[in-house]
Structure formats: C-alpha cells, structure tokens
Tab-separated table of C-alpha atoms and ligand atoms in Angstrom:
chain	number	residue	atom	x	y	z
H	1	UNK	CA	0.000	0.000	0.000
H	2	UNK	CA	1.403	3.585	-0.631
H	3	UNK	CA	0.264	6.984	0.196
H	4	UNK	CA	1.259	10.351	-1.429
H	5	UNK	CA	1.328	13.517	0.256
H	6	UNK	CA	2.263	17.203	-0.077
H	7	UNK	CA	3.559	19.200	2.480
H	8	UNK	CA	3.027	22.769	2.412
H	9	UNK	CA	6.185	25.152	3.695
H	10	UNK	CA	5.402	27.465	6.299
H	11	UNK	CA	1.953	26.390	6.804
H	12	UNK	CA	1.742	25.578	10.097
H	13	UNK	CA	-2.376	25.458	9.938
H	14	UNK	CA	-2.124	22.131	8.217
H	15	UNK	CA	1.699	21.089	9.278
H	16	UNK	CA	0.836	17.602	10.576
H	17	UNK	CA	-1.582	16.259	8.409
H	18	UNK	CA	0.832	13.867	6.291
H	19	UNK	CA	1.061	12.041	9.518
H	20	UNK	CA	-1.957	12.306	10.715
H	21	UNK	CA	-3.350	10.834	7.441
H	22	UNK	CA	-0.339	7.934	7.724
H	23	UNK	CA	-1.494	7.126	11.481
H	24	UNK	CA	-5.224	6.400	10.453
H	25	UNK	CA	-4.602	4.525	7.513
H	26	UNK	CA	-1.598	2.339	9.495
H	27	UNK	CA	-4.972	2.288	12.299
H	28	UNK	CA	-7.058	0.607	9.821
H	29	UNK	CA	-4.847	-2.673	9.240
H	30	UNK	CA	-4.929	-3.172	12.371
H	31	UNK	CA	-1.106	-2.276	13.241
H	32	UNK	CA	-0.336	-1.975	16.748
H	33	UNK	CA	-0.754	1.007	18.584
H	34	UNK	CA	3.327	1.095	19.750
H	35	UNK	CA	4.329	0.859	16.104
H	36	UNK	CA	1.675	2.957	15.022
H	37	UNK	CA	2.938	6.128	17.784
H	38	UNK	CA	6.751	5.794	16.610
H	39	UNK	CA	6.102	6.093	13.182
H	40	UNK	CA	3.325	9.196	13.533
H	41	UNK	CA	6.034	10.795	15.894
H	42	UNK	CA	8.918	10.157	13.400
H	43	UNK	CA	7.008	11.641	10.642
H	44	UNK	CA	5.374	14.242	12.289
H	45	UNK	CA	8.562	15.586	13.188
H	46	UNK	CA	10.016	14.915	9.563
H	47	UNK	CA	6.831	16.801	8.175
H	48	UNK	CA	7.605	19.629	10.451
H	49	UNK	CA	11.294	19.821	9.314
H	50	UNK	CA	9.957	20.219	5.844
H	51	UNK	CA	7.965	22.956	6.872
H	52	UNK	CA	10.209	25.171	8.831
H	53	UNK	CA	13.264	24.714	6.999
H	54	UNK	CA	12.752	23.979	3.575
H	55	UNK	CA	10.121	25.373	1.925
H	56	UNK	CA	8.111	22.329	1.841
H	57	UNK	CA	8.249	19.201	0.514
H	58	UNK	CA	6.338	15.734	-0.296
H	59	UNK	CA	5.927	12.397	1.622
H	60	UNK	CA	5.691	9.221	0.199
H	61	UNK	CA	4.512	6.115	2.558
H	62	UNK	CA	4.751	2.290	1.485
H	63	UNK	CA	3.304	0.047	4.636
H	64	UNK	CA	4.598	-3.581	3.622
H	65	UNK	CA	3.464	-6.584	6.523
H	66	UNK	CA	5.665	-5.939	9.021
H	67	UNK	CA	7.238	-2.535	8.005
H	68	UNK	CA	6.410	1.084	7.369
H	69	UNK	CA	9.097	3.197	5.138
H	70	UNK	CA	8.632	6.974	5.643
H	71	UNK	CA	10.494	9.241	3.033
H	72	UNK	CA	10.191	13.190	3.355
H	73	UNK	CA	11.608	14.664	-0.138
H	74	UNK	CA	12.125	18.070	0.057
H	75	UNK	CA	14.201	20.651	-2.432
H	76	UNK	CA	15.079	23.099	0.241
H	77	UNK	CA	18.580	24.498	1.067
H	78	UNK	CA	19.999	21.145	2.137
H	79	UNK	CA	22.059	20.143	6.291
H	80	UNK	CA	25.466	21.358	5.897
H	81	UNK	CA	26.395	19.064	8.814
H	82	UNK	CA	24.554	16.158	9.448
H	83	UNK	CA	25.972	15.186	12.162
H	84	UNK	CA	25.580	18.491	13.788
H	85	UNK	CA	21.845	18.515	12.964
H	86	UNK	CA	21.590	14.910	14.528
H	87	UNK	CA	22.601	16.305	18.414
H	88	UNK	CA	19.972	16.842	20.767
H	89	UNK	CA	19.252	20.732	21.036
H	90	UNK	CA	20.937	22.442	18.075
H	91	UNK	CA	18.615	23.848	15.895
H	92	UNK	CA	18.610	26.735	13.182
H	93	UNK	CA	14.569	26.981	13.622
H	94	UNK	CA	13.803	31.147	13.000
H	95	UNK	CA	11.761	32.828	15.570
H	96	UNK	CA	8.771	32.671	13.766
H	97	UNK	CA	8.451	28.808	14.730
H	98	UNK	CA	10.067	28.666	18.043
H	99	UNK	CA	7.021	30.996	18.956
H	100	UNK	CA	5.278	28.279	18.602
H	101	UNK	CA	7.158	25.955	20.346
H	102	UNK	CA	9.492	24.849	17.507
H	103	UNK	CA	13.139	24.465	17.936
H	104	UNK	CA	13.976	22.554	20.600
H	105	UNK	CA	16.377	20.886	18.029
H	106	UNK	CA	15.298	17.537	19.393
H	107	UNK	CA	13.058	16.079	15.980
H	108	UNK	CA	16.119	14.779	14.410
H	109	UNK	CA	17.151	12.858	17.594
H	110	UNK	CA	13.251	12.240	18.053
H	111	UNK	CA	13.211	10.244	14.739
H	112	UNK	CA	15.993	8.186	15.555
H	113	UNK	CA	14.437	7.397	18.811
H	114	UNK	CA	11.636	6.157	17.593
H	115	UNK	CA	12.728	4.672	14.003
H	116	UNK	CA	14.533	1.200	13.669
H	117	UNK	CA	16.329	2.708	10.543
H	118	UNK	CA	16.875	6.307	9.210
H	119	UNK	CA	19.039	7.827	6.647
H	120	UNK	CA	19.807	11.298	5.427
H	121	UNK	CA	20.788	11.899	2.121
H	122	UNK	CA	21.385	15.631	1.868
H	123	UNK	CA	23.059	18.105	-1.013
H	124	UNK	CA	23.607	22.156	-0.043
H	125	UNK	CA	21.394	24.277	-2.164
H	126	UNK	CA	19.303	20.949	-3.380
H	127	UNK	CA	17.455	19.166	-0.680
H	128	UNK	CA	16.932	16.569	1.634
H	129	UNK	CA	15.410	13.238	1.311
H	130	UNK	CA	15.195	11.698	5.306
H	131	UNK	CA	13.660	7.722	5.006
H	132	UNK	CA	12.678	6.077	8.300
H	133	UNK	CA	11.706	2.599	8.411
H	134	UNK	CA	9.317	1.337	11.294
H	135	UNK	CA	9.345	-2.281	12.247
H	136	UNK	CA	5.645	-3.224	13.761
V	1	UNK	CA	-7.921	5.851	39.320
V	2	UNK	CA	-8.000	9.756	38.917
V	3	UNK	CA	-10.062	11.311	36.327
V	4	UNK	CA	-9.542	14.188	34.346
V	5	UNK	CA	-13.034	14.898	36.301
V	6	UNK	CA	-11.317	14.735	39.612
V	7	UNK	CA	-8.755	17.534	38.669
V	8	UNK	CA	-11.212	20.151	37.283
V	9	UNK	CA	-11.960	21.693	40.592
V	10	UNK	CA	-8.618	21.402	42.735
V	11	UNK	CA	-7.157	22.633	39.637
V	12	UNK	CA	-9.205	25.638	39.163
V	13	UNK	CA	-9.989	24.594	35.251
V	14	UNK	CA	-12.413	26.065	33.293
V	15	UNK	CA	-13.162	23.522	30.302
V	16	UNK	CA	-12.849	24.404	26.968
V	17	UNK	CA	-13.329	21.599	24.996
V	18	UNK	CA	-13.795	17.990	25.363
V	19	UNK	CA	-16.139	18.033	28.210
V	20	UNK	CA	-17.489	13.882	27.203
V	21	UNK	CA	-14.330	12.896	28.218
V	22	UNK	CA	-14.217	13.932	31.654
V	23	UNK	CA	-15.608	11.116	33.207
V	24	UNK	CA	-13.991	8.321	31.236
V	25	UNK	CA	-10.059	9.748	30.673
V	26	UNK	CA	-7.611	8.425	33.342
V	27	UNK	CA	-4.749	11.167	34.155
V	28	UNK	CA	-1.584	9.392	34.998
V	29	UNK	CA	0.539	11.802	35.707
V	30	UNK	CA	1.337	15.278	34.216
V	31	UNK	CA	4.829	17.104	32.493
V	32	UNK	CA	5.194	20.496	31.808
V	33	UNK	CA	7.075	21.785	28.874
V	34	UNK	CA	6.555	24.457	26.210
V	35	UNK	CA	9.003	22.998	23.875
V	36	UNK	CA	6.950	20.487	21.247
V	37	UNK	CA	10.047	18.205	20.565
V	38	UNK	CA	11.066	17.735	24.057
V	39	UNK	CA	7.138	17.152	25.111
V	40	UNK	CA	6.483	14.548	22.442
V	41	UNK	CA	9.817	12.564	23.103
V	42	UNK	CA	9.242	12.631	27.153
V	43	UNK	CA	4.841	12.924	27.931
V	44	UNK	CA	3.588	9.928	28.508
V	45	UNK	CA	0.117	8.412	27.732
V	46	UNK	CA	-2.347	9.675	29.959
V	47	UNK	CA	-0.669	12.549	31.154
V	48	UNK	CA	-1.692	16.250	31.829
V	49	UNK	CA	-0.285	18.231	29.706
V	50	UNK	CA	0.709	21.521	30.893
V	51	UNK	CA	1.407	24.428	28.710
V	52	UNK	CA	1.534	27.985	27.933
V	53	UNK	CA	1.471	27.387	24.143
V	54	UNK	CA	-1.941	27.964	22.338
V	55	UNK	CA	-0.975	27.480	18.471
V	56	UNK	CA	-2.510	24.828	16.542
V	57	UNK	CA	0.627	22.632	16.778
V	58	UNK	CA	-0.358	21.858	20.655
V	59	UNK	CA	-3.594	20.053	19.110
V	60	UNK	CA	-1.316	17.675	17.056
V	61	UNK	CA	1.503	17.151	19.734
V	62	UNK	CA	-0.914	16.394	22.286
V	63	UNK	CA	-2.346	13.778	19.464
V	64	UNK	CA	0.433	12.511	18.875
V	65	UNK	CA	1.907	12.150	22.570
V	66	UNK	CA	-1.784	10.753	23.663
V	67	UNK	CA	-1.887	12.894	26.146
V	68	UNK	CA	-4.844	13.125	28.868
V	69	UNK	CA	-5.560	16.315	27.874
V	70	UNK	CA	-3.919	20.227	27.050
V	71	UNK	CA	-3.967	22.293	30.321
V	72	UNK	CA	-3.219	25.551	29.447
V	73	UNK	CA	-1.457	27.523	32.599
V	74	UNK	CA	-1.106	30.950	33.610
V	75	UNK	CA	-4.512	32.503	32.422
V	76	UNK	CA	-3.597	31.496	29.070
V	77	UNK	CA	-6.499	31.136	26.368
V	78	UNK	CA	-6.932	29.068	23.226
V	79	UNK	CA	-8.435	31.492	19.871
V	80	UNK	CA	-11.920	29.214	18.665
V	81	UNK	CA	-9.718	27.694	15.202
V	82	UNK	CA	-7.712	25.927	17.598
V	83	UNK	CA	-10.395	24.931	19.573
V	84	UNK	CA	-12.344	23.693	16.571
V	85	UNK	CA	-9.215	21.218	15.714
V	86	UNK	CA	-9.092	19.971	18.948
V	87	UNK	CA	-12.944	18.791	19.119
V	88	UNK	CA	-12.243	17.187	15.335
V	89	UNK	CA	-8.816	15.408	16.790
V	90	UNK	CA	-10.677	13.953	20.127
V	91	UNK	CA	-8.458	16.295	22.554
V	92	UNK	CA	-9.822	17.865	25.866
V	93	UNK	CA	-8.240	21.691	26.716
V	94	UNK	CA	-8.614	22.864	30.000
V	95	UNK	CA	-7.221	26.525	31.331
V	96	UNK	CA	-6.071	27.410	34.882
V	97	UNK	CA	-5.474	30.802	36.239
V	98	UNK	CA	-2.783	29.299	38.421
V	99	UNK	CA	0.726	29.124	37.905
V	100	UNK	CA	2.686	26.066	36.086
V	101	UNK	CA	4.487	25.773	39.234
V	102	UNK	CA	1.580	25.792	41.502
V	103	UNK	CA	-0.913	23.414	39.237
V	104	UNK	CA	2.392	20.637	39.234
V	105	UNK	CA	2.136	21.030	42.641
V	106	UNK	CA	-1.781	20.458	42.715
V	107	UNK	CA	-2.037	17.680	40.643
V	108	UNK	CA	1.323	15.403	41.819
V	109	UNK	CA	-0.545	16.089	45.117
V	110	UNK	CA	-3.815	14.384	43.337
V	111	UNK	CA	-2.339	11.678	41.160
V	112	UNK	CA	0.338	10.595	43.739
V	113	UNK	CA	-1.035	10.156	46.651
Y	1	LIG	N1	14.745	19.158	5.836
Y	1	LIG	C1	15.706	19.983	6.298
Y	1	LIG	N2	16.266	20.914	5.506
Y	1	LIG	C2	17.234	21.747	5.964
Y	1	LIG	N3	17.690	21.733	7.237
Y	1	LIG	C3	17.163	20.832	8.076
Y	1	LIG	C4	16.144	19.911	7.676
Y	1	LIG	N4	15.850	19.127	8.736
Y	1	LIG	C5	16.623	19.538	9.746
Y	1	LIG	N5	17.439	20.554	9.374
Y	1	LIG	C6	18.466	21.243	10.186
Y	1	LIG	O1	18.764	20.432	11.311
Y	1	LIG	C7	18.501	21.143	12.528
Y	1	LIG	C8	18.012	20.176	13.594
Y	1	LIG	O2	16.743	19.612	13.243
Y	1	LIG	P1	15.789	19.082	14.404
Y	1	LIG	O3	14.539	18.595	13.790
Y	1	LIG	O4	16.554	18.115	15.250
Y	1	LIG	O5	15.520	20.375	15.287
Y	1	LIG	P2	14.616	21.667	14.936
Y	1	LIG	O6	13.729	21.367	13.787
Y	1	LIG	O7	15.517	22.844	14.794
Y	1	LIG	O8	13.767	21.822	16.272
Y	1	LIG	P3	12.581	20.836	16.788
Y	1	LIG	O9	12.508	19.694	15.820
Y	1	LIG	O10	13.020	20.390	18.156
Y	1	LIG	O11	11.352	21.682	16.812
Y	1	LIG	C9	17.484	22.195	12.131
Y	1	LIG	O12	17.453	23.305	13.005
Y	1	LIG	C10	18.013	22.587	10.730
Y	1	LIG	O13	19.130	23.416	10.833
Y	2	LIG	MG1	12.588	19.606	13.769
C-alpha cells in the first residue's frame, strides 16, 4: 500500500496532516498502537522539518506486513552538517516557529528514537530526502 | 484511578473543549514543557499536559503524545480555530489561572497520593 502527500512550507495550519493521514490509515490494518505512535512521531517531526526549513516538501509512505518506510523529499537548502543537525538541542529553527514551540532541536534525535532505521541523504542548495523505516 | 473529572476543581480549570471525556479519561501523571520536541519525546500516555502554548501545533503534539488532555497555565487562552481542531482530533483543553508551578504542585498532590 502507498500513500502520497504534499507538504506545504510554512503552513503551520495544516503542518501535521501527512502524519496524521499515515497514522489512520496504518490504524485501519490493524497495526499496533506502539508501532503505530513511533512512526506518527517520526514523521510528524520529519513533516515539520519540511515545513520550517525547507520550503516544503512531499511524503511518500509504502506500509509492507511488518514494516512502514517513511520518506520526506524536500528541495530546500539542504544540512550542511549532518551530524551536527543529529545532536539533541541544536537547531537553526527562526523565531517565527520557536514561537510556537518549535526548535527545541530535538526532531532529528526524536526520529531516531523512535525509528529502527533512518538515513539522510542531503546536497547544499538541493534538498533533503530523510527515510525512516518502522518495524511493527 | 484519577479522572480528568477529579482535577477540574482542585485545579481551578475552566473547560474548553472535550467536556465527554471527563468522566472516562484516566490522568496518569502530568509534564510540563513548552518545547513540542522535548514534550512529544518525554509525555507519557495519559498525562496532563501543561502548557503555555496555544498554536494549533499543541492540538497535534498532544495527538500525537496521547496525552490526557492540554492544560493551558497561567490565564492562558486558546483562539476558537484551535479549539475547533481539537474537538475534530478527540483532545480535551482545559485553562487554569494558576501558575505552572503551583498546578504541578496540585495535581502530583492528586495523582500521587
Ligand atoms: N529538511 C531539512 N532541511 C534543511 N535543514 C534541516 C532539515 N531538517 C533539519 N534541518 C536542520 O537540522 C537542525 C536540527 O533539526 P531538528 O529537527 O533536530 O531540530 P529543529 O527542527 O531545529 O527543532 P525541533 O525539531 O526540536 O522543533 C534544524 O534546526 C536545521 O538546521
Ligand atoms: Mg525539527
């Protein structure tokens, strides 16, 4: 099964909904509820990245028996330092969003957390494509 | 077994949404943090959520987090969009006059004892 979605940048009114539409459709087939809050927290927080740092993006979702892969594609300006962007609190989030409670710098280390697999493939001034896989 | 019920009162909450669920949602505990990361990677299920954030993005942390409910501290108030998103997504907001510090207080006194 796969699932398309677009995620609009800087719209924090719908921010959210990629994974909200991901965690009912992963309810239906009956997935359990564990599996089912680490990967709507991973990609919640992968959605939000896309948001407040790139411009935007699109999600695509493939739920296999005993798997979920998550892949956020976006074309924005790209992690200079990975591992930098990986530790718990640094964050480049502009004010705008850490009014509203963004940039705590702690999605990155959230998705690992909560992800059996993640990679980052990432190219200044092109994008970043971040795939999670969740294990049910 | 406390209640989101059981807190309204000692709490000083007014409700705001989500009043059907009083009777039926157990509170297990509560955190207070107005940083969404940090609050969905530490709340647990069940737990009061304490907050002086009011943005839309509480609605889907506190989704997300399965959290007891949103108890907004400090006389803070939610605008009626937010409101609206949190009767579609099942999530009960309550709002406290009283301090962060002082409703912690309240409630480990309620769900600890
Ligand atoms: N898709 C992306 N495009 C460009 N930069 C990104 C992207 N995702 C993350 N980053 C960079 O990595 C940093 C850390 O990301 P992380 O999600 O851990 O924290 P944050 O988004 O800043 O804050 P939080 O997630 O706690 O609200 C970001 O501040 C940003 O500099
Ligand atoms: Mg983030």
């Amino acid at each position: 099964m796969k699932l398309d979605f677009v995620i609009r940048g800087s719209d924090f009114i719908n921010a959210g909904e990629a994974s909200s539409g991901t965690k009912k459709a992963l309810t239906r087939l009956g997935i359990s509820p564990k599996a089912i809050k680490r990967a709507a927290i991973a990609m919640y927080e992968a959605e939000l990245n896309a948001v407040i740092h790139a411009g935007g993006g699109n999600a695509e979702v493939e739920i296999f028996s005993d798997h979920v892969q998550i892949r956020v594609i976006d074309n924005g300006p790209g992690i200079p330092d990975v591992e930098l962007a990986m530790q718990e609190g640094w964050s480049t989030a502009p004010d705008i969003a850490r009014e509203m409670g963004f940039g705590a710098g702690m999605g990155l280390p959230n998705i690992k957390k909560n992800s059996n697999d993640m990679s980052i493939e990432t190219e200044i001034g092109h994008g970043t494509t971040l795939t999670i896989m969740i294990r049910f | 077994m406390v209640l989101l019920k059981d807190i309204i009162e000692p709490l000083k909450c007014t409700v705001l949404c989500g009043e059907d669920r009083l009777g039926t949602s157990e509170v297990t505990g509560g955190y207070a943090c107005d940083l969404l990361s940090w609050v969905i990677s530490r709340v647990q299920t069940g737990e009061v959520w304490m907050t002086i954030l009011s943005s839309v993005n509480v609605v889907a942390v506190a989704v997300l987090a399965e959290c007891s409910c949103i108890l907004l501290t400090e006389e803070v108030t939610m605008n009626e969009s937010v409101l609206e998103r949190a009767r579609e997504k099942g999530i009960t907001v309550l709002s406290t006059p009283l301090p962060t510090y002082r409703a912690c207080a309240i409630l480990a006194d309620l769900v600890d004892k």
